[in-house]
Structures are given as C-alpha cells and as structure tokens.
CSV table of N, CA and C in Angstrom, one decimal:
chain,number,residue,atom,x,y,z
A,1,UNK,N,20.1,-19.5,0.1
A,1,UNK,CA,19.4,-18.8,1.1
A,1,UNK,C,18.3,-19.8,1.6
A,2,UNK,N,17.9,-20.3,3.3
A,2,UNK,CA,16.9,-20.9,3.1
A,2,UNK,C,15.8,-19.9,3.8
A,3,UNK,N,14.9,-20.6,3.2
A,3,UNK,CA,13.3,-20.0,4.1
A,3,UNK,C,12.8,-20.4,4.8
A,4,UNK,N,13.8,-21.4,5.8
A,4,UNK,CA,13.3,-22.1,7.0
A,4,UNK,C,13.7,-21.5,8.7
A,5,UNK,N,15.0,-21.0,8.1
A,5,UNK,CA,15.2,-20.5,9.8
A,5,UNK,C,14.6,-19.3,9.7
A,6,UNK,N,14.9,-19.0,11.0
A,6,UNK,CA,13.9,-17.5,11.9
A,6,UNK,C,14.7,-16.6,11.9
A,7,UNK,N,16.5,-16.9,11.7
A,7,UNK,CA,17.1,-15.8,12.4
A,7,UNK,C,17.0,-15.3,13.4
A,8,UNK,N,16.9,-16.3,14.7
A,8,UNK,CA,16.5,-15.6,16.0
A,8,UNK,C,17.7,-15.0,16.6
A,9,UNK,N,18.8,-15.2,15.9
A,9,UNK,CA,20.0,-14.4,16.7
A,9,UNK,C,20.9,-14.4,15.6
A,10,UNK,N,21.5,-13.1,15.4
A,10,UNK,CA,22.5,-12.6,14.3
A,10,UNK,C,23.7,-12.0,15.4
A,11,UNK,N,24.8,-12.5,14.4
A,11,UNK,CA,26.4,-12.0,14.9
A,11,UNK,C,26.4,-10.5,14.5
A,12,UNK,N,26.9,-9.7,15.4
A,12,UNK,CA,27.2,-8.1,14.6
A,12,UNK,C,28.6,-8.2,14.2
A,13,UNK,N,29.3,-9.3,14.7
A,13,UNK,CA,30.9,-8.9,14.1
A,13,UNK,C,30.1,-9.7,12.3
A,14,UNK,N,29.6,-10.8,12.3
A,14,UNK,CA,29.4,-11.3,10.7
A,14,UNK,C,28.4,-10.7,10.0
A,15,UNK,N,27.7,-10.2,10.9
A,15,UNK,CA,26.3,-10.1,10.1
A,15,UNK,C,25.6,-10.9,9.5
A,16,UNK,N,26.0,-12.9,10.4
A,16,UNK,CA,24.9,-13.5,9.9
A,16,UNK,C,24.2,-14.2,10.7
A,17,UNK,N,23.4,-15.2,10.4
A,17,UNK,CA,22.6,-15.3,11.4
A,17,UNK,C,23.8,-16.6,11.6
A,18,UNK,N,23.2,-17.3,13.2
A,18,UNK,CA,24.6,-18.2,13.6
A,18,UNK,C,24.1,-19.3,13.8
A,19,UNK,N,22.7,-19.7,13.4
A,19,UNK,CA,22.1,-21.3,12.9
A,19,UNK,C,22.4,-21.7,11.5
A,20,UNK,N,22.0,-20.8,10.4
A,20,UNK,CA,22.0,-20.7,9.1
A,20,UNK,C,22.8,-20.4,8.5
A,21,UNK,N,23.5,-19.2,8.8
A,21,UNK,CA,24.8,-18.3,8.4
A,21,UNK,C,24.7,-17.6,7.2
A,22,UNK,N,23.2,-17.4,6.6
A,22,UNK,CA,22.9,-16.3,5.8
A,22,UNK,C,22.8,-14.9,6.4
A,23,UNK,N,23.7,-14.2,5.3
A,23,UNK,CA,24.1,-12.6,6.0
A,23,UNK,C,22.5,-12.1,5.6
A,24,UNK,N,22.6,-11.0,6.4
A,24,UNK,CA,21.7,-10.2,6.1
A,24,UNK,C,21.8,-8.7,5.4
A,25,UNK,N,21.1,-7.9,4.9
A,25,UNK,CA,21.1,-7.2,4.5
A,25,UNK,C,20.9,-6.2,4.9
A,26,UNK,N,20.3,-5.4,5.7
A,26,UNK,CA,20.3,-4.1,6.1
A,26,UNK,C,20.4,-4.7,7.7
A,27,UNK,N,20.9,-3.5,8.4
A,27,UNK,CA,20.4,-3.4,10.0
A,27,UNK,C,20.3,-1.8,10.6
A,28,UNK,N,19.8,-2.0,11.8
A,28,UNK,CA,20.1,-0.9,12.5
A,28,UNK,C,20.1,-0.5,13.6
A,29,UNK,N,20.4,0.6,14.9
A,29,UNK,CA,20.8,0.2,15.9
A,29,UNK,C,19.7,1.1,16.7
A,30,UNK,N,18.7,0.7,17.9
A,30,UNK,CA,17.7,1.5,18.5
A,30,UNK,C,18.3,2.0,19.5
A,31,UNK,N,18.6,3.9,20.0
A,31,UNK,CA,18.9,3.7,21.1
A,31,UNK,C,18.1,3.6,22.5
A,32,UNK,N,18.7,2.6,23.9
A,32,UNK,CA,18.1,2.4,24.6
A,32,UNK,C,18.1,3.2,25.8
A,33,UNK,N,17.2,3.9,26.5
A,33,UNK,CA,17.9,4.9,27.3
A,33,UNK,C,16.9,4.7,28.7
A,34,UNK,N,17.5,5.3,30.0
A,34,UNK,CA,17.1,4.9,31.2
A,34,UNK,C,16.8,6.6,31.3
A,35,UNK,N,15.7,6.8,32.0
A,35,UNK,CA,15.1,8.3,32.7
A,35,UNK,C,15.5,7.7,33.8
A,36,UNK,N,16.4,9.1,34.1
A,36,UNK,CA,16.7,9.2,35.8
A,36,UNK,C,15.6,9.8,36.5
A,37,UNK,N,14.6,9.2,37.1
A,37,UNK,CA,13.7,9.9,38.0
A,37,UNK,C,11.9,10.2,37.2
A,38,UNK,N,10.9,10.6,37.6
A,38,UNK,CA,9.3,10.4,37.6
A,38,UNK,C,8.9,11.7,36.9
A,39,UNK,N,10.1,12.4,36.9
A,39,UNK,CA,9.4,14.2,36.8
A,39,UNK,C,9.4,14.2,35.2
A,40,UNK,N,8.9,14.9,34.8
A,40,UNK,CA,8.5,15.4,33.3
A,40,UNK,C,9.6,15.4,32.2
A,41,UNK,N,10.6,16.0,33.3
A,41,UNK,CA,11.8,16.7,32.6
A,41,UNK,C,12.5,16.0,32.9
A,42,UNK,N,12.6,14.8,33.4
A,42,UNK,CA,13.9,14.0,33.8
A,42,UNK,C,14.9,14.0,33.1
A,43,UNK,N,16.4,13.9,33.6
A,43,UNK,CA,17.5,13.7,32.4
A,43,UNK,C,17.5,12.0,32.2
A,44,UNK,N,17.6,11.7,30.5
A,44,UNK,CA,17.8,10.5,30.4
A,44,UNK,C,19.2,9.9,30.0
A,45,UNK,N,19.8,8.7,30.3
A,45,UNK,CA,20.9,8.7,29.8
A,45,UNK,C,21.3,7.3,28.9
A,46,UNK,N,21.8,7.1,28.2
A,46,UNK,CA,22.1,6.3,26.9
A,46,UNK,C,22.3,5.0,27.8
A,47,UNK,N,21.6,4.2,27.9
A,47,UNK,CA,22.3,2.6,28.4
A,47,UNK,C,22.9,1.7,27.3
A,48,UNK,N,22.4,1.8,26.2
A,48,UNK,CA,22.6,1.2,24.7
A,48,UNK,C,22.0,0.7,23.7
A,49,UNK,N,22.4,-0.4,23.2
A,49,UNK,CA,21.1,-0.5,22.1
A,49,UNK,C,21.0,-1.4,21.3
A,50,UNK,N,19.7,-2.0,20.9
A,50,UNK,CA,18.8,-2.5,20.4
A,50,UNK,C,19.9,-2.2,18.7
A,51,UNK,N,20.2,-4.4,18.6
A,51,UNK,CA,20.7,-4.0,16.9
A,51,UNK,C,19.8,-4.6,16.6
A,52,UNK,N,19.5,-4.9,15.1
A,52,UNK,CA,17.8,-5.1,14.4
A,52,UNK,C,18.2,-5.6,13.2
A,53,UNK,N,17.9,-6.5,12.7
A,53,UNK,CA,19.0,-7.0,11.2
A,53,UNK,C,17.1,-6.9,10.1
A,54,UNK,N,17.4,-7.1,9.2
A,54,UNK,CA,16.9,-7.7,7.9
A,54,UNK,C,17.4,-8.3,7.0
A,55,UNK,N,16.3,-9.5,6.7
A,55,UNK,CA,17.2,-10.1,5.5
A,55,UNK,C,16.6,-10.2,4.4
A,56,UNK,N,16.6,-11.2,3.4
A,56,UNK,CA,16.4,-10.8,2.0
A,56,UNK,C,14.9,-11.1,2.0
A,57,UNK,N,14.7,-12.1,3.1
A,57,UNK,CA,12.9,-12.2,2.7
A,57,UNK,C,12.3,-10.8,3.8
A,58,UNK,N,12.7,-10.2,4.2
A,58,UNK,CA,11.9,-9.3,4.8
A,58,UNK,C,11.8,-7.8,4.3
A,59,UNK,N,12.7,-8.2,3.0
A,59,UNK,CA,12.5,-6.7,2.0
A,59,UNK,C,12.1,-7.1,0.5
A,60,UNK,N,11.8,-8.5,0.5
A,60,UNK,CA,11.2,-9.0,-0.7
A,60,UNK,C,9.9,-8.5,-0.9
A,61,UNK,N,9.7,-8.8,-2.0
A,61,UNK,CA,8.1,-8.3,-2.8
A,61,UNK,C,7.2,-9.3,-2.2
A,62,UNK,N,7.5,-10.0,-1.9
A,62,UNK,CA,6.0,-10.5,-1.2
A,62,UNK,C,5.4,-9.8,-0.1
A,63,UNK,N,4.0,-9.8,-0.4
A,63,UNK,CA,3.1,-8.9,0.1
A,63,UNK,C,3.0,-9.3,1.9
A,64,UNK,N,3.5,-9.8,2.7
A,64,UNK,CA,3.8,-10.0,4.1
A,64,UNK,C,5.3,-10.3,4.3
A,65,UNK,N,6.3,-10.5,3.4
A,65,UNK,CA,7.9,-10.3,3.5
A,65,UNK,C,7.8,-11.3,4.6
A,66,UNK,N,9.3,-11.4,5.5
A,66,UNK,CA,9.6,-12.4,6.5
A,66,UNK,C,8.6,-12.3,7.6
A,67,UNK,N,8.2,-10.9,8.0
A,67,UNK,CA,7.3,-10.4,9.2
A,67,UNK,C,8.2,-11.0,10.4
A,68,UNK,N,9.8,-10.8,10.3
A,68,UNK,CA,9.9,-11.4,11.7
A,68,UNK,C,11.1,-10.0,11.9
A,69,UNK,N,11.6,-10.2,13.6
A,69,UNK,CA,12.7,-9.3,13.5
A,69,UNK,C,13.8,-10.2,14.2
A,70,UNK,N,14.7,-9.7,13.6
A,70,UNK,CA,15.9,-10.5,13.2
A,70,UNK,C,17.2,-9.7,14.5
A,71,UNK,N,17.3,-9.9,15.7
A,71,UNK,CA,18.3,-9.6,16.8
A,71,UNK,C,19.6,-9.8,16.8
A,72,UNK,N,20.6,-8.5,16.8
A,72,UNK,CA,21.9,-9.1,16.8
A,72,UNK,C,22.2,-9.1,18.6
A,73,UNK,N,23.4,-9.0,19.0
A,73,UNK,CA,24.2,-9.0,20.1
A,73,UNK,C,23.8,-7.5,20.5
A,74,UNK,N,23.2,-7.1,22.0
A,74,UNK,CA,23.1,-6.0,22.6
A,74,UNK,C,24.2,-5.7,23.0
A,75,UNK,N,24.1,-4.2,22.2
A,75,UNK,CA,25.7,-3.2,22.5
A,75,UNK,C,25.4,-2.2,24.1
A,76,UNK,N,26.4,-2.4,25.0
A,76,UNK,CA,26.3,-1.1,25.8
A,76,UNK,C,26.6,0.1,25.0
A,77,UNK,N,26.4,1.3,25.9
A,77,UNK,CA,26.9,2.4,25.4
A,77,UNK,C,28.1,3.2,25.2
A,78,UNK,N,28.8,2.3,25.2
A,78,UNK,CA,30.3,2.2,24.3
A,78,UNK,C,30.0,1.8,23.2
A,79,UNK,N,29.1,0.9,22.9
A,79,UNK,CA,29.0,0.1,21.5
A,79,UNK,C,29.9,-1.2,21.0
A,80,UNK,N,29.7,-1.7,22.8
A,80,UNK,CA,30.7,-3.1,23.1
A,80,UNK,C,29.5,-4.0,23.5
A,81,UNK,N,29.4,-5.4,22.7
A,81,UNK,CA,29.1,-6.4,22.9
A,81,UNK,C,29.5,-6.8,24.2
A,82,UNK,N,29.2,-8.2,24.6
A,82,UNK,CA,29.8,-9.0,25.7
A,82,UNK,C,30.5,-9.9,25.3
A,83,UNK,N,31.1,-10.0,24.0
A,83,UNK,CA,32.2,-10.7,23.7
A,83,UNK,C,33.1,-9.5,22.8
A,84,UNK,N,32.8,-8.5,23.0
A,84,UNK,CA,34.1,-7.6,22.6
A,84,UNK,C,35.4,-7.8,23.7
C-alpha cells in the first residue's frame, strides 16, 4: 500500500485507484438529483450519482486518517458510467 498517492480517481468496475492500483475498501453512492422548478414542493428527479471510495488510510486509527475523498466514475441514473 503506498501513502503517497491521493487517489484522485478510482475505477468502479476495479475498485482501484488507476495511478497506484491500490483497491479500496469501502464505497458508496450519493444520490444526485435536479428540482424541476423554484416552488417549495417541486418534483425532483434522480440525474445520478456521486460514487465516494475509502481506503485503508482513511479508516485507520490515526487520529486525522487520509482526510481526503477518494472519486470513482459518475454513474447516470441507470447506474451507467461513460464507458459502460
């Protein structure tokens, strides 16, 4: 494992990062969503989402862990990359 890269960009098909190619260990997916319109009650609708990885130093015992976030490939709302 090293403790030099950032993991600025992770594969969702490998789950690793694609400078280093250390996998990571947890992820998960934010959904992203657009309000149609200003009013209160607007209907909103799923555009897609935000994937988020962790890796081993960001759930390690050290008392400030990696402090970074770790980006895979944005999925539309199919849950299709742009190289699916």
């Amino acid at each position: 494992m090293t403790t030099e890269c950032e993991h600025r960009q992770v594969s969702n098909a490998t789950r690793q990062c694609t400078e280093c190619g250390e996998e990571m260990i947890s992820w998960h997916k934010s959904e992203q969503r657009i309000v149609a319109g200003s009013a209160p009650n607007a209907p909103s609708f799923l555009a897609g989402f935000e994937v988020i990885y962790e890796c081993a130093r960001c759930s390690s015992d050290e008392p400030r862990g990696c402090g970074r976030t770790h980006r895979g490939e944005y999925l539309n709302a199919a849950g299709k990359s742009r190289r699916d």
